[in-house]
Amino acid sequence: SLFTQVFGLSSVAQVVLGKGNSGQYLSINMAFGIGVTLGVYAAGGISGAHLNAAITITQCVLGEISWTSLIAYITGQFLGSFTAAATVFALYYDAIYDYTNGNFTVSGPTATAMIFSTYPAPNVSLQGAFFTEFTATVMLILGILVINDEKNNAANKGARPMLTGVLVLGIGLGMGLNTGYAINPSRDLPPRIFTAIAGWGTAVFTADHSWWWIPVTAPVLGSLFGVFLYKLCIDFHNQPGHETEQEKEQAGMETS
């Protein structure tokens, strides 16, 4: 989480504080994709790369990990994400101070809270924002399942982190306008808590009709729904009863 977030948040800081001269929206998408790729490479062998609380909760609900693992992984994600926000704040402190004249705000012409957490576009309703985060997370979990499903057409193990990064890049390219695609409670809530402590105050929780709970709940529900969809549309049609081409070939070789 620390790895992923330092890349992601620092790219947002560079775009906002550089007033568009040091990168655009695309550079933020790419930096988050790179961060996710490196995060999955880094943690893949240890935990299977639990970087997203929504997916961790989904795996616990499905009985794939225990409650103790759930608590350990989410604690790790939150600490990593909080530390990343603090790191980016320290890295860009001078630039943030200069940009805002020392007045850290959530809205207005020199707003800087959105460097750390997501905030909805002004024209988006809460329902629209919720649906956006829900749908984007459905796409995320479907993509992750497709990349990793050994019973299906899974990607080569070494390529999976790269493809996961490309998946996050794709979500950012197409579904980021409304809400800034949090798609992960661990990406959004810890930096928001950090900004509340670091000088932005409680406005980070009350802004935009107390929007903060949407990037926490919508991704969890989206992830659960995405797994249900995957099982319904792909997994149930791909059960061991249907021999894969490889198994048929192997059986043929053994016979001969």
PDB file of N, CA, C and O in Angstrom, residues 91-138:
ATOM      1  N   LEU A  91       7.179  15.498   1.414  1.00  0.00           N
ATOM      2  CA  LEU A  91       7.889  15.698   0.152  1.00  0.00           C
ATOM      3  C   LEU A  91       7.482  17.017  -0.509  1.00  0.00           C
ATOM      4  O   LEU A  91       8.326  17.746  -1.041  1.00  0.00           O
ATOM      5  N   TYR A  92       6.196  17.316  -0.454  1.00  0.00           N
ATOM      6  CA  TYR A  92       5.678  18.497  -1.152  1.00  0.00           C
ATOM      7  C   TYR A  92       5.247  19.613  -0.197  1.00  0.00           C
ATOM      8  O   TYR A  92       4.504  20.502  -0.612  1.00  0.00           O
ATOM      9  N   TYR A  93       5.703  19.562   1.052  1.00  0.00           N
ATOM     10  CA  TYR A  93       5.244  20.550   2.030  1.00  0.00           C
ATOM     11  C   TYR A  93       5.481  21.981   1.550  1.00  0.00           C
ATOM     12  O   TYR A  93       4.588  22.826   1.593  1.00  0.00           O
ATOM     13  N   ASP A  94       6.692  22.255   1.082  1.00  0.00           N
ATOM     14  CA  ASP A  94       7.016  23.627   0.642  1.00  0.00           C
ATOM     15  C   ASP A  94       6.106  24.065  -0.505  1.00  0.00           C
ATOM     16  O   ASP A  94       5.613  25.199  -0.521  1.00  0.00           O
ATOM     17  N   ALA A  95       5.903  23.166  -1.457  1.00  0.00           N
ATOM     18  CA  ALA A  95       5.064  23.497  -2.616  1.00  0.00           C
ATOM     19  C   ALA A  95       3.605  23.701  -2.207  1.00  0.00           C
ATOM     20  O   ALA A  95       2.929  24.608  -2.701  1.00  0.00           O
ATOM     21  N   ILE A  96       3.121  22.854  -1.277  1.00  0.00           N
ATOM     22  CA  ILE A  96       1.732  22.997  -0.795  1.00  0.00           C
ATOM     23  C   ILE A  96       1.582  24.338  -0.072  1.00  0.00           C
ATOM     24  O   ILE A  96       0.618  25.074  -0.285  1.00  0.00           O
ATOM     25  N   TYR A  97       2.569  24.653   0.754  1.00  0.00           N
ATOM     26  CA  TYR A  97       2.520  25.902   1.529  1.00  0.00           C
ATOM     27  C   TYR A  97       2.520  27.110   0.598  1.00  0.00           C
ATOM     28  O   TYR A  97       1.756  28.061   0.764  1.00  0.00           O
ATOM     29  N   ASP A  98       3.368  27.047  -0.424  1.00  0.00           N
ATOM     30  CA  ASP A  98       3.481  28.152  -1.375  1.00  0.00           C
ATOM     31  C   ASP A  98       2.193  28.295  -2.186  1.00  0.00           C
ATOM     32  O   ASP A  98       1.696  29.403  -2.406  1.00  0.00           O
ATOM     33  N   TYR A  99       1.643  27.168  -2.614  1.00  0.00           N
ATOM     34  CA  TYR A  99       0.445  27.159  -3.462  1.00  0.00           C
ATOM     35  C   TYR A  99      -0.769  27.710  -2.708  1.00  0.00           C
ATOM     36  O   TYR A  99      -1.643  28.338  -3.295  1.00  0.00           O
ATOM     37  N   THR A 100      -0.829  27.423  -1.409  1.00  0.00           N
ATOM     38  CA  THR A 100      -2.030  27.777  -0.623  1.00  0.00           C
ATOM     39  C   THR A 100      -1.826  28.985   0.297  1.00  0.00           C
ATOM     40  O   THR A 100      -2.754  29.374   1.006  1.00  0.00           O
ATOM     41  N   ASN A 101      -0.612  29.542   0.311  1.00  0.00           N
ATOM     42  CA  ASN A 101      -0.267  30.580   1.297  1.00  0.00           C
ATOM     43  C   ASN A 101      -0.526  30.116   2.727  1.00  0.00           C
ATOM     44  O   ASN A 101      -0.946  30.893   3.587  1.00  0.00           O
ATOM     45  N   GLY A 102      -0.316  28.820   2.940  1.00  0.00           N
ATOM     46  CA  GLY A 102      -0.466  28.270   4.287  1.00  0.00           C
ATOM     47  C   GLY A 102      -1.896  28.012   4.699  1.00  0.00           C
ATOM     48  O   GLY A 102      -2.170  27.665   5.851  1.00  0.00           O
ATOM     49  N   ASN A 103      -2.843  28.175   3.764  1.00  0.00           N
ATOM     50  CA  ASN A 103      -4.253  27.979   4.094  1.00  0.00           C
ATOM     51  C   ASN A 103      -4.752  26.696   3.440  1.00  0.00           C
ATOM     52  O   ASN A 103      -5.125  26.678   2.275  1.00  0.00           O
ATOM     53  N   PHE A 104      -4.734  25.586   4.210  1.00  0.00           N
ATOM     54  CA  PHE A 104      -5.087  24.279   3.662  1.00  0.00           C
ATOM     55  C   PHE A 104      -6.605  24.128   3.595  1.00  0.00           C
ATOM     56  O   PHE A 104      -7.264  24.065   4.629  1.00  0.00           O
ATOM     57  N   THR A 105      -7.142  24.059   2.369  1.00  0.00           N
ATOM     58  CA  THR A 105      -8.602  23.995   2.220  1.00  0.00           C
ATOM     59  C   THR A 105      -9.022  22.774   1.406  1.00  0.00           C
ATOM     60  O   THR A 105      -8.240  22.214   0.651  1.00  0.00           O
ATOM     61  N   VAL A 106     -10.312  22.420   1.580  1.00  0.00           N
ATOM     62  CA  VAL A 106     -10.891  21.287   0.855  1.00  0.00           C
ATOM     63  C   VAL A 106     -11.499  21.771  -0.456  1.00  0.00           C
ATOM     64  O   VAL A 106     -11.513  21.061  -1.452  1.00  0.00           O
ATOM     65  N   SER A 107     -12.012  23.012  -0.466  1.00  0.00           N
ATOM     66  CA  SER A 107     -12.606  23.565  -1.692  1.00  0.00           C
ATOM     67  C   SER A 107     -12.040  24.964  -1.929  1.00  0.00           C
ATOM     68  O   SER A 107     -11.277  25.475  -1.119  1.00  0.00           O
ATOM     69  N   GLY A 108     -12.450  25.541  -3.040  1.00  0.00           N
ATOM     70  CA  GLY A 108     -11.948  26.876  -3.357  1.00  0.00           C
ATOM     71  C   GLY A 108     -10.822  26.831  -4.379  1.00  0.00           C
ATOM     72  O   GLY A 108     -10.395  25.751  -4.795  1.00  0.00           O
ATOM     73  N   PRO A 109     -10.322  27.990  -4.784  1.00  0.00           N
ATOM     74  CA  PRO A 109      -9.342  28.047  -5.883  1.00  0.00           C
ATOM     75  C   PRO A 109      -8.002  27.385  -5.573  1.00  0.00           C
ATOM     76  O   PRO A 109      -7.324  26.908  -6.470  1.00  0.00           O
ATOM     77  N   THR A 110      -7.622  27.356  -4.291  1.00  0.00           N
ATOM     78  CA  THR A 110      -6.335  26.709  -3.953  1.00  0.00           C
ATOM     79  C   THR A 110      -6.561  25.475  -3.072  1.00  0.00           C
ATOM     80  O   THR A 110      -5.793  25.192  -2.158  1.00  0.00           O
ATOM     81  N   ALA A 111      -7.632  24.732  -3.364  1.00  0.00           N
ATOM     82  CA  ALA A 111      -7.916  23.501  -2.609  1.00  0.00           C
ATOM     83  C   ALA A 111      -6.804  22.479  -2.847  1.00  0.00           C
ATOM     84  O   ALA A 111      -6.326  22.322  -3.967  1.00  0.00           O
ATOM     85  N   THR A 112      -6.408  21.808  -1.771  1.00  0.00           N
ATOM     86  CA  THR A 112      -5.321  20.822  -1.900  1.00  0.00           C
ATOM     87  C   THR A 112      -5.673  19.475  -1.263  1.00  0.00           C
ATOM     88  O   THR A 112      -4.894  18.526  -1.371  1.00  0.00           O
ATOM     89  N   ALA A 113      -6.846  19.365  -0.624  1.00  0.00           N
ATOM     90  CA  ALA A 113      -7.200  18.094   0.033  1.00  0.00           C
ATOM     91  C   ALA A 113      -7.306  16.963  -0.979  1.00  0.00           C
ATOM     92  O   ALA A 113      -7.029  15.805  -0.671  1.00  0.00           O
ATOM     93  N   MET A 114      -7.678  17.318  -2.240  1.00  0.00           N
ATOM     94  CA  MET A 114      -7.878  16.265  -3.249  1.00  0.00           C
ATOM     95  C   MET A 114      -6.554  15.651  -3.712  1.00  0.00           C
ATOM     96  O   MET A 114      -6.564  14.666  -4.474  1.00  0.00           O
ATOM     97  N   ILE A 115      -5.427  16.201  -3.263  1.00  0.00           N
ATOM     98  CA  ILE A 115      -4.145  15.538  -3.536  1.00  0.00           C
ATOM     99  C   ILE A 115      -4.126  14.178  -2.830  1.00  0.00           C
ATOM    100  O   ILE A 115      -3.576  13.206  -3.339  1.00  0.00           O
ATOM    101  N   PHE A 116      -4.754  14.112  -1.665  1.00  0.00           N
ATOM    102  CA  PHE A 116      -4.617  12.935  -0.801  1.00  0.00           C
ATOM    103  C   PHE A 116      -5.787  11.959  -0.889  1.00  0.00           C
ATOM    104  O   PHE A 116      -5.608  10.754  -0.807  1.00  0.00           O
ATOM    105  N   SER A 117      -7.004  12.499  -1.027  1.00  0.00           N
ATOM    106  CA  SER A 117      -8.187  11.628  -1.080  1.00  0.00           C
ATOM    107  C   SER A 117      -9.076  12.055  -2.229  1.00  0.00           C
ATOM    108  O   SER A 117      -8.875  13.118  -2.805  1.00  0.00           O
ATOM    109  N   THR A 118     -10.074  11.230  -2.529  1.00  0.00           N
ATOM    110  CA  THR A 118     -10.962  11.562  -3.657  1.00  0.00           C
ATOM    111  C   THR A 118     -12.128  12.437  -3.189  1.00  0.00           C
ATOM    112  O   THR A 118     -12.591  12.333  -2.057  1.00  0.00           O
ATOM    113  N   TYR A 119     -12.563  13.293  -4.097  1.00  0.00           N
ATOM    114  CA  TYR A 119     -13.750  14.126  -3.887  1.00  0.00           C
ATOM    115  C   TYR A 119     -14.541  14.105  -5.187  1.00  0.00           C
ATOM    116  O   TYR A 119     -13.939  14.072  -6.260  1.00  0.00           O
ATOM    117  N   PRO A 120     -15.892  14.110  -5.102  1.00  0.00           N
ATOM    118  CA  PRO A 120     -16.679  13.989  -6.338  1.00  0.00           C
ATOM    119  C   PRO A 120     -16.658  15.281  -7.159  1.00  0.00           C
ATOM    120  O   PRO A 120     -16.440  16.363  -6.617  1.00  0.00           O
ATOM    121  N   ALA A 121     -16.900  15.141  -8.455  1.00  0.00           N
ATOM    122  CA  ALA A 121     -17.038  16.320  -9.316  1.00  0.00           C
ATOM    123  C   ALA A 121     -18.284  17.094  -8.885  1.00  0.00           C
ATOM    124  O   ALA A 121     -19.240  16.497  -8.388  1.00  0.00           O
ATOM    125  N   PRO A 122     -18.270  18.424  -9.055  1.00  0.00           N
ATOM    126  CA  PRO A 122     -19.392  19.246  -8.558  1.00  0.00           C
ATOM    127  C   PRO A 122     -20.743  18.883  -9.162  1.00  0.00           C
ATOM    128  O   PRO A 122     -21.778  19.097  -8.536  1.00  0.00           O
ATOM    129  N   ASN A 123     -20.748  18.317 -10.371  1.00  0.00           N
ATOM    130  CA  ASN A 123     -22.038  18.035 -11.037  1.00  0.00           C
ATOM    131  C   ASN A 123     -22.564  16.635 -10.760  1.00  0.00           C
ATOM    132  O   ASN A 123     -23.534  16.202 -11.361  1.00  0.00           O
ATOM    133  N   VAL A 124     -21.945  15.895  -9.850  1.00  0.00           N
ATOM    134  CA  VAL A 124     -22.336  14.491  -9.624  1.00  0.00           C
ATOM    135  C   VAL A 124     -23.142  14.373  -8.325  1.00  0.00           C
ATOM    136  O   VAL A 124     -22.732  14.881  -7.287  1.00  0.00           O
ATOM    137  N   SER A 125     -24.281  13.680  -8.415  1.00  0.00           N
ATOM    138  CA  SER A 125     -25.097  13.444  -7.217  1.00  0.00           C
ATOM    139  C   SER A 125     -24.450  12.353  -6.371  1.00  0.00           C
ATOM    140  O   SER A 125     -23.603  11.601  -6.865  1.00  0.00           O
ATOM    141  N   LEU A 126     -24.872  12.233  -5.119  1.00  0.00           N
ATOM    142  CA  LEU A 126     -24.335  11.175  -4.260  1.00  0.00           C
ATOM    143  C   LEU A 126     -24.663   9.793  -4.823  1.00  0.00           C
ATOM    144  O   LEU A 126     -23.838   8.892  -4.790  1.00  0.00           O
ATOM    145  N   GLN A 127     -25.888   9.654  -5.376  1.00  0.00           N
ATOM    146  CA  GLN A 127     -26.264   8.365  -5.975  1.00  0.00           C
ATOM    147  C   GLN A 127     -25.373   8.052  -7.175  1.00  0.00           C
ATOM    148  O   GLN A 127     -24.916   6.921  -7.352  1.00  0.00           O
ATOM    149  N   GLY A 128     -25.145   9.073  -7.995  1.00  0.00           N
ATOM    150  CA  GLY A 128     -24.295   8.903  -9.176  1.00  0.00           C
ATOM    151  C   GLY A 128     -22.870   8.546  -8.779  1.00  0.00           C
ATOM    152  O   GLY A 128     -22.226   7.691  -9.404  1.00  0.00           O
ATOM    153  N   ALA A 129     -22.394   9.193  -7.719  1.00  0.00           N
ATOM    154  CA  ALA A 129     -21.037   8.926  -7.227  1.00  0.00           C
ATOM    155  C   ALA A 129     -20.941   7.500  -6.690  1.00  0.00           C
ATOM    156  O   ALA A 129     -19.970   6.788  -6.963  1.00  0.00           O
ATOM    157  N   PHE A 130     -21.955   7.090  -5.945  1.00  0.00           N
ATOM    158  CA  PHE A 130     -21.970   5.737  -5.377  1.00  0.00           C
ATOM    159  C   PHE A 130     -21.954   4.706  -6.501  1.00  0.00           C
ATOM    160  O   PHE A 130     -21.180   3.756  -6.483  1.00  0.00           O
ATOM    161  N   PHE A 131     -22.802   4.927  -7.516  1.00  0.00           N
ATOM    162  CA  PHE A 131     -22.895   3.986  -8.633  1.00  0.00           C
ATOM    163  C   PHE A 131     -21.572   3.916  -9.406  1.00  0.00           C
ATOM    164  O   PHE A 131     -21.149   2.849  -9.843  1.00  0.00           O
ATOM    165  N   THR A 132     -20.915   5.067  -9.535  1.00  0.00           N
ATOM    166  CA  THR A 132     -19.625   5.102 -10.241  1.00  0.00           C
ATOM    167  C   THR A 132     -18.581   4.261  -9.510  1.00  0.00           C
ATOM    168  O   THR A 132     -17.894   3.430 -10.118  1.00  0.00           O
ATOM    169  N   GLU A 133     -18.457   4.479  -8.199  1.00  0.00           N
ATOM    170  CA  GLU A 133     -17.469   3.725  -7.414  1.00  0.00           C
ATOM    171  C   GLU A 133     -17.810   2.224  -7.399  1.00  0.00           C
ATOM    172  O   GLU A 133     -16.923   1.379  -7.495  1.00  0.00           O
ATOM    173  N   PHE A 134     -19.097   1.932  -7.292  1.00  0.00           N
ATOM    174  CA  PHE A 134     -19.566   0.536  -7.287  1.00  0.00           C
ATOM    175  C   PHE A 134     -19.187  -0.145  -8.610  1.00  0.00           C
ATOM    176  O   PHE A 134     -18.568  -1.205  -8.626  1.00  0.00           O
ATOM    177  N   THR A 135     -19.532   0.507  -9.720  1.00  0.00           N
ATOM    178  CA  THR A 135     -19.287  -0.081 -11.052  1.00  0.00           C
ATOM    179  C   THR A 135     -17.795  -0.225 -11.329  1.00  0.00           C
ATOM    180  O   THR A 135     -17.348  -1.254 -11.862  1.00  0.00           O
ATOM    181  N   ALA A 136     -17.025   0.810 -10.993  1.00  0.00           N
ATOM    182  CA  ALA A 136     -15.576   0.764 -11.245  1.00  0.00           C
ATOM    183  C   ALA A 136     -14.938  -0.384 -10.464  1.00  0.00           C
ATOM    184  O   ALA A 136     -14.031  -1.065 -10.966  1.00  0.00           O
ATOM    185  N   THR A 137     -15.441  -0.639  -9.245  1.00  0.00           N
ATOM    186  CA  THR A 137     -14.882  -1.743  -8.448  1.00  0.00           C
ATOM    187  C   THR A 137     -15.332  -3.097  -8.982  1.00  0.00           C
ATOM    188  O   THR A 137     -14.584  -4.077  -8.913  1.00  0.00           O
ATOM    189  N   VAL A 138     -16.551  -3.170  -9.522  1.00  0.00           N
ATOM    190  CA  VAL A 138     -16.985  -4.411 -10.194  1.00  0.00           C
ATOM    191  C   VAL A 138     -16.010  -4.725 -11.328  1.00  0.00           C
ATOM    192  O   VAL A 138     -15.544  -5.860 -11.486  1.00  0.00           O
TER     193      VAL A 138
END
